[in-house]
mmCIF file of C-alpha atoms in Angstrom:
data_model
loop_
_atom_site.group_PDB
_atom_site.id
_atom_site.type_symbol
_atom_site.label_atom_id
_atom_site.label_comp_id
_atom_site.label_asym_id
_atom_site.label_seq_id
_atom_site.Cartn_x
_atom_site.Cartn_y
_atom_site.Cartn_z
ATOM 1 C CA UNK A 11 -10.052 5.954 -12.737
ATOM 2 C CA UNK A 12 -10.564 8.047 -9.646
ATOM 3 C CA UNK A 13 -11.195 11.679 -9.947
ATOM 4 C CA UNK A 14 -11.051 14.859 -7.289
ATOM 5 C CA UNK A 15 -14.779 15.112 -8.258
ATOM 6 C CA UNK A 16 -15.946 10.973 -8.507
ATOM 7 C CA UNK A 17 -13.984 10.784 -4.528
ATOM 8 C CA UNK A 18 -15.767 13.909 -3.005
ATOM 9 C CA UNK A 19 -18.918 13.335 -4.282
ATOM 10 C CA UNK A 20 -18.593 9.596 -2.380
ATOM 11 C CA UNK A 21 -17.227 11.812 0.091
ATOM 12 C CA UNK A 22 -20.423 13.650 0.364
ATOM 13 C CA UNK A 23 -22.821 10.651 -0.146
ATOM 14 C CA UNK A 24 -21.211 9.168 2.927
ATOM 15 C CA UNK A 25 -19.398 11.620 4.977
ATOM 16 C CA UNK A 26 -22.402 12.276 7.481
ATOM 17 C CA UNK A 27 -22.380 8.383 8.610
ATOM 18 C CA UNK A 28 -18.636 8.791 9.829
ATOM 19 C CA UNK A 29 -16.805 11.149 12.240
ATOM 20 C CA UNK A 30 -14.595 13.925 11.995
ATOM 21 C CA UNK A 31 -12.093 13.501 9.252
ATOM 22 C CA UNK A 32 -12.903 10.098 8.145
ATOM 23 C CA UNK A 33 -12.027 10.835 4.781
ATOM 24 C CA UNK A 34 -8.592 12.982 4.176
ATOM 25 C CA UNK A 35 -7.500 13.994 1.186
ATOM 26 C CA UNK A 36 -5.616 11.408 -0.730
ATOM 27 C CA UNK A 37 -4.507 11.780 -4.559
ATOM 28 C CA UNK A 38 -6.349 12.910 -6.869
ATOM 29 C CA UNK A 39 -9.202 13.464 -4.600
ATOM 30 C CA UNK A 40 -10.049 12.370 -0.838
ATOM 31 C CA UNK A 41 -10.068 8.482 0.665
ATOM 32 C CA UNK A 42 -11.819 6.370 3.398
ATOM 33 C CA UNK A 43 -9.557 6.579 6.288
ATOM 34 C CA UNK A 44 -10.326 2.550 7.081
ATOM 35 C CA UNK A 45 -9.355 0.767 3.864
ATOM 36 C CA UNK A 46 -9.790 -2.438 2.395
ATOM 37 C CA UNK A 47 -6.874 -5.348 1.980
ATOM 38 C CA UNK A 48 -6.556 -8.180 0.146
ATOM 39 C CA UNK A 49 -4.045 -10.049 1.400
ATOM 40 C CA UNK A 50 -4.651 -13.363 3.733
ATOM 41 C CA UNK A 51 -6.569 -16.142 2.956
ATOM 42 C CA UNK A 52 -5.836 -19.081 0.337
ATOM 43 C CA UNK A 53 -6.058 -19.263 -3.415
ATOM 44 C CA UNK A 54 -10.037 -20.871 -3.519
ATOM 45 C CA UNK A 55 -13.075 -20.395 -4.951
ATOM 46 C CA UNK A 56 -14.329 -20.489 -2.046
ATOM 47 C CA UNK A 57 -12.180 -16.859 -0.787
ATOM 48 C CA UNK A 58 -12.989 -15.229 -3.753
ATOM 49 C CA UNK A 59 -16.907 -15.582 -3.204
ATOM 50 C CA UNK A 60 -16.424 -14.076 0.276
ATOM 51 C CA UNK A 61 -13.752 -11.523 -0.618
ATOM 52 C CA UNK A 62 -16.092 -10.475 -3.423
ATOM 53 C CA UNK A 63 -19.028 -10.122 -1.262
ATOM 54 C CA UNK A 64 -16.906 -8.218 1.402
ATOM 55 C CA UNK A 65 -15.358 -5.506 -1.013
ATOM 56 C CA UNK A 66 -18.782 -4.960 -2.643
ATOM 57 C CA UNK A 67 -20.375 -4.163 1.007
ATOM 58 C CA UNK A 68 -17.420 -1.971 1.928
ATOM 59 C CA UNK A 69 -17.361 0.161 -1.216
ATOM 60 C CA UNK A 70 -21.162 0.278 -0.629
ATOM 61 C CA UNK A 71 -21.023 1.029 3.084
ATOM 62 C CA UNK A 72 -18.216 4.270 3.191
ATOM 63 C CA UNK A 73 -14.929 2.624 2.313
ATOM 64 C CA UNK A 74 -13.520 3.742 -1.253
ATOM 65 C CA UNK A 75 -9.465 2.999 -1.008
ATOM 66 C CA UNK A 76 -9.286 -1.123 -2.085
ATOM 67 C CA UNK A 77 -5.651 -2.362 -1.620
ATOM 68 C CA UNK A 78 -3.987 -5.146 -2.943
ATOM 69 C CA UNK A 79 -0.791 -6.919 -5.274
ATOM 70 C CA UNK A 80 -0.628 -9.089 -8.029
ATOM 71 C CA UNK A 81 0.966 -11.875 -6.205
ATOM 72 C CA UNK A 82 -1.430 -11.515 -3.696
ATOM 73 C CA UNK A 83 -3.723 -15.169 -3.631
ATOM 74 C CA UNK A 84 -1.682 -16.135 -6.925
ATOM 75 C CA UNK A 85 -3.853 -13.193 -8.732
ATOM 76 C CA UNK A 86 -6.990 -14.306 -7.571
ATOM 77 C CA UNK A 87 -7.114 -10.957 -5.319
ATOM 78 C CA UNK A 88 -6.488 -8.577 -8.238
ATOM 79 C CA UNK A 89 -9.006 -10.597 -9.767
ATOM 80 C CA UNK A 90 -11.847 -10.283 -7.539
ATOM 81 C CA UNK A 91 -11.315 -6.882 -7.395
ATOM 82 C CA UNK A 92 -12.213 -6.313 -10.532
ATOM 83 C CA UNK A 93 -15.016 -8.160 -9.780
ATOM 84 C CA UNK A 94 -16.180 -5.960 -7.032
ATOM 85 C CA UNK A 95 -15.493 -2.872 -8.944
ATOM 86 C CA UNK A 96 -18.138 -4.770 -11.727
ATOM 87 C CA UNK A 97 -20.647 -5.455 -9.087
ATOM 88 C CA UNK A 98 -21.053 -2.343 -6.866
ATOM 89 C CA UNK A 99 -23.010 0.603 -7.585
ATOM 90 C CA UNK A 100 -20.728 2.758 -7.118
ATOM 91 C CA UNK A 101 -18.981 4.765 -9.602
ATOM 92 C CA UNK A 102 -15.193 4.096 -10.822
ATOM 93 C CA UNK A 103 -14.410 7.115 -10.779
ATOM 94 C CA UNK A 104 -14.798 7.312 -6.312
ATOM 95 C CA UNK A 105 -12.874 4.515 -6.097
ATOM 96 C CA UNK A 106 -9.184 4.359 -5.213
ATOM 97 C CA UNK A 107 -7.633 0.984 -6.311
ATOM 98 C CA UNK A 108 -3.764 0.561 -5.705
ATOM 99 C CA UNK A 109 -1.960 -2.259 -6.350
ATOM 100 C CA UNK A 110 1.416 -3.802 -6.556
ATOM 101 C CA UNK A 111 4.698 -5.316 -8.131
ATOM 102 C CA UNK A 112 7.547 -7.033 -6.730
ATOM 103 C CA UNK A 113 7.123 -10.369 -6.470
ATOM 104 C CA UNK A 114 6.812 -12.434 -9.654
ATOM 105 C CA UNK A 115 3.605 -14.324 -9.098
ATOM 106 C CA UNK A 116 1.869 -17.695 -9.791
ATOM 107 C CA UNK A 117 -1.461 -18.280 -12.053
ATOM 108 C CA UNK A 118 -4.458 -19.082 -9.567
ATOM 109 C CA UNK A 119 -2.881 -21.601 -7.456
ATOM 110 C CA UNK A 120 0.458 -22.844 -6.426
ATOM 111 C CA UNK A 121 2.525 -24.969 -8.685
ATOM 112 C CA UNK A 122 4.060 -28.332 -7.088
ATOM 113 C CA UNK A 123 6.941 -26.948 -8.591
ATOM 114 C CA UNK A 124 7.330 -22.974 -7.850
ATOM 115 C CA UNK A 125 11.033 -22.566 -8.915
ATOM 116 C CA UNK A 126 10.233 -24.685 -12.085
ATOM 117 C CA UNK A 127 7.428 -22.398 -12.527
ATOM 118 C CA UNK A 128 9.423 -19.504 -12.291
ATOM 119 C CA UNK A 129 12.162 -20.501 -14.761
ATOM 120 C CA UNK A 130 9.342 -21.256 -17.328
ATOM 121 C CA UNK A 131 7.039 -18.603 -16.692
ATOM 122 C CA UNK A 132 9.746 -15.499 -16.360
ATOM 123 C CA UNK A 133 13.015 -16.505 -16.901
ATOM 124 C CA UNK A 134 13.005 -18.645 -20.589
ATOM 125 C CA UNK A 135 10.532 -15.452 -21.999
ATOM 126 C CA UNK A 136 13.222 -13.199 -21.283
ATOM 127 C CA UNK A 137 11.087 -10.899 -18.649
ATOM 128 C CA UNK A 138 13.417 -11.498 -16.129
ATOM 129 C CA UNK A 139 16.840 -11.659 -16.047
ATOM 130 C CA UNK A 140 17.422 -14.343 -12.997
ATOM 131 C CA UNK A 141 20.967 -12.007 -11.882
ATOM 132 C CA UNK A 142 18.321 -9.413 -10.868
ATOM 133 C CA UNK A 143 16.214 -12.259 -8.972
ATOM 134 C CA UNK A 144 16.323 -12.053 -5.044
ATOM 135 C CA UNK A 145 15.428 -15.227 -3.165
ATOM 136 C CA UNK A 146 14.097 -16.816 -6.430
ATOM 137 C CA UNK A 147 10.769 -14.515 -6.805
ATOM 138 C CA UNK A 148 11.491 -10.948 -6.859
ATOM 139 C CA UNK A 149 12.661 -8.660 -8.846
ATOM 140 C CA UNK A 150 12.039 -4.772 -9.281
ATOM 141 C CA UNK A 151 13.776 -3.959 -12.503
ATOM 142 C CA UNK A 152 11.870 -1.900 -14.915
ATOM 143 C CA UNK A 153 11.337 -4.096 -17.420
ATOM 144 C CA UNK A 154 10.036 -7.026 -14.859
ATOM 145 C CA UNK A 155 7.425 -4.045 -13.010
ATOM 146 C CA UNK A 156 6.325 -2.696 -16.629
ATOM 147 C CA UNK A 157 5.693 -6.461 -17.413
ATOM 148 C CA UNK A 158 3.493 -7.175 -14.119
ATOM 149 C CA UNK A 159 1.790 -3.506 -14.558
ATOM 150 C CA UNK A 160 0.358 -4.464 -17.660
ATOM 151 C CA UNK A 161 -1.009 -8.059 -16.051
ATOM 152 C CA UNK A 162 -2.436 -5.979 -13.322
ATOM 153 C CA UNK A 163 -4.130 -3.503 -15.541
ATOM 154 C CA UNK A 164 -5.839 -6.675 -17.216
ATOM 155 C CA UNK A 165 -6.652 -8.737 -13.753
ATOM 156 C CA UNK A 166 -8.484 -5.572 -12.322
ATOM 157 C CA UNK A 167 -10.539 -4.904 -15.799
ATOM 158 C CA UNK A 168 -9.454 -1.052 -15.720
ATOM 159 C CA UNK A 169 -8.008 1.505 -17.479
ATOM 160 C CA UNK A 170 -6.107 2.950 -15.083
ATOM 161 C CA UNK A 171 -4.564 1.992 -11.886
ATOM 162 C CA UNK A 172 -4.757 5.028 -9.381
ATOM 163 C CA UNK A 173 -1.928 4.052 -6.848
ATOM 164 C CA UNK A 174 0.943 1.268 -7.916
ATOM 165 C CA UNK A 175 3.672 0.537 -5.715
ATOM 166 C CA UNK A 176 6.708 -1.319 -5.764
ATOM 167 C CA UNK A 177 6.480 -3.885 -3.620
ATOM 168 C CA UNK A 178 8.900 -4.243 -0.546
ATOM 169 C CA UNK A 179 11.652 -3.182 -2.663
ATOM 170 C CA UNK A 180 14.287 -3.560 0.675
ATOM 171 C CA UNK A 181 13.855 -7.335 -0.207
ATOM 172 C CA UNK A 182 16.584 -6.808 -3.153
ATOM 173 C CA UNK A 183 18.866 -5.605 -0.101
ATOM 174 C CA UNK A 184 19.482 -8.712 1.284
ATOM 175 C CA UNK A 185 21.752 -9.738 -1.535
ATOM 176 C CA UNK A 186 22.475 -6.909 -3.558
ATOM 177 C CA UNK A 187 24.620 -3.310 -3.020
ATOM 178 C CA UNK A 188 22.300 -0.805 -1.957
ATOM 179 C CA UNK A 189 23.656 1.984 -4.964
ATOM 180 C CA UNK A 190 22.865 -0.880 -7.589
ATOM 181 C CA UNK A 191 19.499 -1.429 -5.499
ATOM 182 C CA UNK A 192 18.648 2.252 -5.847
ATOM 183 C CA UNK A 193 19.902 2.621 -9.340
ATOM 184 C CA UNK A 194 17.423 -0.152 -10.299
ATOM 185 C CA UNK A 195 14.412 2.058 -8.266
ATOM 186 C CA UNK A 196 15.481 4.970 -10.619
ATOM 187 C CA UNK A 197 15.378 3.126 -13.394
ATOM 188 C CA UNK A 198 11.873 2.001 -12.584
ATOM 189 C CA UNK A 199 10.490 5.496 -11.366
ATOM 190 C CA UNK A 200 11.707 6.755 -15.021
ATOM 191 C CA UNK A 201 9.334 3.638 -16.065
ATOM 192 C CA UNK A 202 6.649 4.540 -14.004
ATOM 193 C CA UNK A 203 6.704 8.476 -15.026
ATOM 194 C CA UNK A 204 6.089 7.097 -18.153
ATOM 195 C CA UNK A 205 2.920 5.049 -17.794
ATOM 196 C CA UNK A 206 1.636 8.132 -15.724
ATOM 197 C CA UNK A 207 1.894 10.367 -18.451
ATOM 198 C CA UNK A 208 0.722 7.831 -20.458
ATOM 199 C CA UNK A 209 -2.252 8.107 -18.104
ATOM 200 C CA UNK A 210 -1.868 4.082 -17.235
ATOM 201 C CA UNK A 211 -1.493 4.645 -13.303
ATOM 202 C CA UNK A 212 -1.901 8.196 -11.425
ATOM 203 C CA UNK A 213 0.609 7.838 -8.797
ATOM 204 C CA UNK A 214 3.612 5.449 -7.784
ATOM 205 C CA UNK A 215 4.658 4.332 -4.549
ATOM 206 C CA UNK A 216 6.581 2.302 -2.445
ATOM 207 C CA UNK A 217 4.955 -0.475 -0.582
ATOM 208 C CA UNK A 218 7.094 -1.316 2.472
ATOM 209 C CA UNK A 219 7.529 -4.117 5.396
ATOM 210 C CA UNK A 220 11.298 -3.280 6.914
ATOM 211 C CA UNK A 221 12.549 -0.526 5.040
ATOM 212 C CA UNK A 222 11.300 2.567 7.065
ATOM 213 C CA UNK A 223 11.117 0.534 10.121
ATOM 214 C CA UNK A 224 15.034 -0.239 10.573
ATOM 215 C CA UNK A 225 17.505 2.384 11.608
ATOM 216 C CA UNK A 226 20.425 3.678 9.148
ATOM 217 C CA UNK A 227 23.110 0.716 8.728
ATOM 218 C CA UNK A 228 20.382 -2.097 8.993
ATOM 219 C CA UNK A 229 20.467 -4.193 6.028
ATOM 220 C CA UNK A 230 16.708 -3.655 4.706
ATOM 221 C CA UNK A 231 17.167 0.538 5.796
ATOM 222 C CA UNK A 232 15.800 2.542 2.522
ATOM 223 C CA UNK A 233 16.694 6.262 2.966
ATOM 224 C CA UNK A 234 13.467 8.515 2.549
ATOM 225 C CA UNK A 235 15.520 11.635 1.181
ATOM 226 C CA UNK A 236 17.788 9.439 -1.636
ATOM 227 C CA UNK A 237 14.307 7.940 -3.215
ATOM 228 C CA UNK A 238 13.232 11.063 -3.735
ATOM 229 C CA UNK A 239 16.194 12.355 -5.437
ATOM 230 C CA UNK A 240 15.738 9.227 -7.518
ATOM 231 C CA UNK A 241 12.296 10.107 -8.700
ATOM 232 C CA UNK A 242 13.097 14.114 -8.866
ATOM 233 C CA UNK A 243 15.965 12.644 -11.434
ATOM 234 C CA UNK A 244 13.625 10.062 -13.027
ATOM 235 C CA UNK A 245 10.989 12.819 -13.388
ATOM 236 C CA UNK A 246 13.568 15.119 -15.248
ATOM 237 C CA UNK A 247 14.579 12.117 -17.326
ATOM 238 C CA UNK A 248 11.169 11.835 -18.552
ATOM 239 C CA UNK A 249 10.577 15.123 -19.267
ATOM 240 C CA UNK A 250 7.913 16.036 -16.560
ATOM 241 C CA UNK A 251 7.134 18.656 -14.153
ATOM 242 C CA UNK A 252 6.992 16.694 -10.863
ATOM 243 C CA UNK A 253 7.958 13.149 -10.079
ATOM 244 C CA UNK A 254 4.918 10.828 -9.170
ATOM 245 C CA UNK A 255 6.102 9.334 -6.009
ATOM 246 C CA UNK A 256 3.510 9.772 -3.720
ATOM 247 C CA UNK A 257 2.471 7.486 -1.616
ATOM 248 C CA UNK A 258 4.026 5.317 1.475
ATOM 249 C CA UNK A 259 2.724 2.129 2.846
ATOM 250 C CA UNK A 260 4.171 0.046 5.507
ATOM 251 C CA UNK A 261 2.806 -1.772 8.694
ATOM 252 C CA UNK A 262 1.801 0.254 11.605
ATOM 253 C CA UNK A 263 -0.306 -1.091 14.788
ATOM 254 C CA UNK A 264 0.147 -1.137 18.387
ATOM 255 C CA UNK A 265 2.594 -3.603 18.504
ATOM 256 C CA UNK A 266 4.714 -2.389 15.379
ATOM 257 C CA UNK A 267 4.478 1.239 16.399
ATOM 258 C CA UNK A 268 8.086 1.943 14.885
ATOM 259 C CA UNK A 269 7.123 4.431 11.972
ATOM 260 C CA UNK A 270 6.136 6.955 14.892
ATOM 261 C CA UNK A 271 8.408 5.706 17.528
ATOM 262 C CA UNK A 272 11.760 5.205 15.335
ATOM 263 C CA UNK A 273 13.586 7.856 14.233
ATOM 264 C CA UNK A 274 15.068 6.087 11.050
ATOM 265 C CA UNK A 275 15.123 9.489 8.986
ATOM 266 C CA UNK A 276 17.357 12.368 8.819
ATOM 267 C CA UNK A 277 15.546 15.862 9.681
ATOM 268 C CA UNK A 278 13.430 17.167 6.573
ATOM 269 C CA UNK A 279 14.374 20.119 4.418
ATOM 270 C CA UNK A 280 13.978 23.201 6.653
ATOM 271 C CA UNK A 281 13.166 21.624 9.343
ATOM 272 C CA UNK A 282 13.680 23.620 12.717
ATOM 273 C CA UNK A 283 15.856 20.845 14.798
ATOM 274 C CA UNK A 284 18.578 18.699 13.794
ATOM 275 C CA UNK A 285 18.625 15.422 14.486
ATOM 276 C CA UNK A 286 16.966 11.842 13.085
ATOM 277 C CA UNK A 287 12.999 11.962 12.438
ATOM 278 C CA UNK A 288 10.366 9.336 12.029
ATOM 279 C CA UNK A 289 9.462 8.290 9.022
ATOM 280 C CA UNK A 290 5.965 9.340 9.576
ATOM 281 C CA UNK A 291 7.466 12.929 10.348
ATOM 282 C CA UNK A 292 9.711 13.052 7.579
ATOM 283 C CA UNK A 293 6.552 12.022 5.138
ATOM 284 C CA UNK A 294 4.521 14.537 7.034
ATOM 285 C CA UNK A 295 6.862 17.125 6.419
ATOM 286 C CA UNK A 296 7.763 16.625 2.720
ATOM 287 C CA UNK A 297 3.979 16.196 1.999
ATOM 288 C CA UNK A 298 4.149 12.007 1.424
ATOM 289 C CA UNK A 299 0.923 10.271 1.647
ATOM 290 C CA UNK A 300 0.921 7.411 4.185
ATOM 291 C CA UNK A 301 -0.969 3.955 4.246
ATOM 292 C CA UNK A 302 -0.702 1.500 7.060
ATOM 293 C CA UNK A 303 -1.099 -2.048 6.833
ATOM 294 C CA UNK A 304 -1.551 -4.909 9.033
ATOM 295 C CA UNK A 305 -3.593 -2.504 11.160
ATOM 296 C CA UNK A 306 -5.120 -5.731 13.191
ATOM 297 C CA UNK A 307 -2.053 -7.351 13.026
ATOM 298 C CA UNK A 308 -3.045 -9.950 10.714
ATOM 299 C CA UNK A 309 -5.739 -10.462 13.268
ATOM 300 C CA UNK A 310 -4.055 -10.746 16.209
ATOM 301 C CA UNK A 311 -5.100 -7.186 17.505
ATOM 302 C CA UNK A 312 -9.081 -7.908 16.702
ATOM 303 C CA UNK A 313 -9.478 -9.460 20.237
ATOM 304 C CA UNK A 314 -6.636 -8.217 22.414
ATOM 305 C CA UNK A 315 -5.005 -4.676 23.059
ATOM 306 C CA UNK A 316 -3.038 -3.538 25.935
ATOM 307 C CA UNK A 317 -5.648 -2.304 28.318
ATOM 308 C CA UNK A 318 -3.635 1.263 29.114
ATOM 309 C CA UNK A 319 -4.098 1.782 24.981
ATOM 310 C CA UNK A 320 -7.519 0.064 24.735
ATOM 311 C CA UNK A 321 -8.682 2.319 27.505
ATOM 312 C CA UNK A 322 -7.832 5.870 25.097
ATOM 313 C CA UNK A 323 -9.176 4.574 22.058
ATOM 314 C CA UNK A 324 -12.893 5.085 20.931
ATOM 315 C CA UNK A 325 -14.896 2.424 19.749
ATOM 316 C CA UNK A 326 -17.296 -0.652 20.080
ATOM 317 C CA UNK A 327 -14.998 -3.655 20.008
ATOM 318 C CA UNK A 328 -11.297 -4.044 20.493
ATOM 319 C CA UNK A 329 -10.659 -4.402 16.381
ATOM 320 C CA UNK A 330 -12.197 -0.810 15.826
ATOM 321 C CA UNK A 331 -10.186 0.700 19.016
ATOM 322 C CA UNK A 332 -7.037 -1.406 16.786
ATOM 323 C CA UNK A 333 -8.045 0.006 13.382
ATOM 324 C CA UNK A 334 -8.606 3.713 15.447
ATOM 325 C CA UNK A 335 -4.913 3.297 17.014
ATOM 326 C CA UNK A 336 -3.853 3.091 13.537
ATOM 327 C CA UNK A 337 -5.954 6.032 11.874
ATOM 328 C CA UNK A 338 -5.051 8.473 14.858
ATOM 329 C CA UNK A 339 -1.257 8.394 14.209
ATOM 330 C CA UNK A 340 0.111 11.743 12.838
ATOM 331 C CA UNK A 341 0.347 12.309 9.274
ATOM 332 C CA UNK A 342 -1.831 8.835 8.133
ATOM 333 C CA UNK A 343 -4.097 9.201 5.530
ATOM 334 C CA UNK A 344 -5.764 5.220 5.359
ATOM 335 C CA UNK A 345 -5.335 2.409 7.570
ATOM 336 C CA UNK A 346 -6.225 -1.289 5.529
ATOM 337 C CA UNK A 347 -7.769 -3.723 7.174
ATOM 338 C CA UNK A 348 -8.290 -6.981 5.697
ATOM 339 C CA UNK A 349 -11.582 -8.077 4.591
ATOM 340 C CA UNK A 350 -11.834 -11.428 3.508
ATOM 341 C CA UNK A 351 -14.956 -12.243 5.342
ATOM 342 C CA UNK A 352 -18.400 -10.293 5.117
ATOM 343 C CA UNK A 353 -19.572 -10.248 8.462
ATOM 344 C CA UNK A 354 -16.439 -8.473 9.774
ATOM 345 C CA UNK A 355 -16.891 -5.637 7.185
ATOM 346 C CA UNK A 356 -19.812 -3.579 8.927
ATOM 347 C CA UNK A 357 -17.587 -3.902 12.467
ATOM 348 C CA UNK A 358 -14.356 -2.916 10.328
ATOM 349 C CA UNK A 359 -15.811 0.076 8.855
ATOM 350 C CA UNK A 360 -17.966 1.156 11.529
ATOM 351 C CA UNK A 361 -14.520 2.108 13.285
ATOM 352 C CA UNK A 362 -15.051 5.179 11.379
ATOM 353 C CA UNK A 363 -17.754 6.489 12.909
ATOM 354 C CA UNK A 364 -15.495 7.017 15.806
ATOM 355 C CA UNK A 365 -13.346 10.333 16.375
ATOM 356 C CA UNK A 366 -9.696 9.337 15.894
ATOM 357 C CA UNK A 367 -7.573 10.855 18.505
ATOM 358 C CA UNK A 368 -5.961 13.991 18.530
ATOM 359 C CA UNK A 369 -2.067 14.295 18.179
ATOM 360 C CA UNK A 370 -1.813 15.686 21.618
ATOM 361 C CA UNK A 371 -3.777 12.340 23.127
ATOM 362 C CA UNK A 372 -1.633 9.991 20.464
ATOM 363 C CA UNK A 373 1.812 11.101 21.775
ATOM 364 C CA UNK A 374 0.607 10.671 25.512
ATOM 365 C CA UNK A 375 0.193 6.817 24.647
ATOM 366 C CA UNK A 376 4.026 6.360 24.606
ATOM 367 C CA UNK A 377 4.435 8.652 27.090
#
């Protein structure tokens, strides 16, 4: 597992390469502000070799936060993590691995059949009870996510998983009541303060596409202050100190600039003005840690930013200016970028070595 001592110590091994505040401080220790995703790419042999290859050179090259889901390549991603994690030099204990549940997922490839699969796979066992099923392959009821935390556990060969989030929970939203949508997020929060103290995982989150994107009375609209009450009451129902809800992710480049441009939030505890927030302020201000995905837009972004924003961000090539964009918004602690293929990883990382820019410099961009 990662420790405050394993992180800073990779901290120190590699902060000199990188500029100023590369690495921020990210539970339980500090992380790599340019992070490593597993998401794209197809279900091969052929992927894993090269996603392999590319999360051993990152880990070994300054980047210690590795991201990715269990239904991510059909498990083959969780998979070669663990691979990775068996290969590089580097200690466990300065690595940040997060992971996922959500969506139930297949066994190394994709069945002819995936409904089929489903019914025989989760449904006849009894791990999931198809009323709680949304769109045929998700589900985030505590028993389902206590069921897929276990497979990730084994896919990733370690003992504990340092960040797990539940994984675009606003999908159960588009059939379900939003109180029986939350009451199920409770119910898995009290599951998840349970396999923290149990030392299984060391923080929860919630891993996000639409929900903090969308303004109050969209369908997919998840309301930061209510999921924290949730946890707060999970935590009590446990029996611990302080809830484990910690961590944020959702999408954030310079074409889906919403978590800084929305205000989709109500003002934070104490906060001097009334008035709707961002959800980047809002997590700023209650002390949330945030991680962006899709920083190159799935790729898009790696060859083409708008020139007024290309021309304020640092950097060699226009993917680093992308993954900079996305590491210079306020209150973001890592910004993933796929890495599926090796040669992109030195260019990826190397964004670090660039300043990000300062909040002043950020907010002039949408000015």
């Amino acid at each position: 597992m990662a420790t405050e001592r394993g992180t800073w110590n990779y901290r120190d091994r590699f902060g000199d390469s990188f500029g100023r505040t590369y690495f921020r401080r990210f539970p339980p220790g500090v992380a790599a502000s340019v992070g490593i995703g597993t998401y794209l790419g197809e279900p091969t042999d052929a992927v894993d070799d090269d996603y392999r290859e590319a999360i051993t050179a990152a880990l070994d090259n300054g980047s210690n936060m590795v991201d990715t889901a269990i239904n991510y390549r059909c498990q083959r991603s969780e998979r070669v993590v663990g691979g990775a994690l068996d290969a590089t030099d580097v200690d466990r204990d300065e690595i940040i691995v997060a992971t996922k549940g959500g969506f139930l997922p297949f066994d190394s490839e994709r069945p002819a059949e995936p409904g089929r699969y489903i019914r025989e796979q989760y449904v006849e066992p009894g791990i999931v009870d198809p009323e709680t099923l949304v769109r045929g392959s998700h589900s985030i009821e505590a028993g389902v996510i206590d069921h897929l935390l276990d497979r990730s556990l084994s896919n990733l060969g370690v003992e504990q998983i340092d960040c797990y989030y539940v994984h675009n929970p606003e999908t159960q939203l588009l059939d379900r009541d939003p109180e029986a949508v939350y009451d199920s997020l409770e119910a898995t929060f009290e599951l998840l303060e349970r396999r923290r103290a149990a030392g299984d995982i060391g923080c929860y989150g919630l891993a996000t596409w639409e929900a903090f994107r969308v303004a109050p009375g969209v369908e997919q609209h998840l309301s930061l202050p209510r999921l924290l009450a949730r946890a707060t009451q999970a935590a009590e129902t446990v029996g611990v100190d302080d809830h484990g809800l910690e961590v944020l992710q959702l999408p954030f480049n310079v074409e889906m600039a919403d978590a800084f441009t929305r205000a989709t939030q109500p003002a934070p505890p104490d906060a001097d003005e009334e008035g709707p927030v961002s959800v980047l302020e809002y997590a700023h201000a209650v002390g949330l840690q945030v991680v962006t995905s899709a920083s190159l837009g799935q790729g898009a972004l790696a060859s083409s930013l708008p020139s007024a924003v290309a021309a304020e961000l640092a950097g060699d090539t226009t993917a680093q200016r992308a993954i900079n964009f996305a590491r210079s918004a306020p209150g973001v602690t890592t910004a993933l970028v796929g890495m599926s293929s090796p040669a992109h990883v030195a260019e990826n990382v190397a964004a670090g070595t660039f300043d990000p820019l300062g909040a002043s410099a950020f907010d002039a961009i949408f000015e």
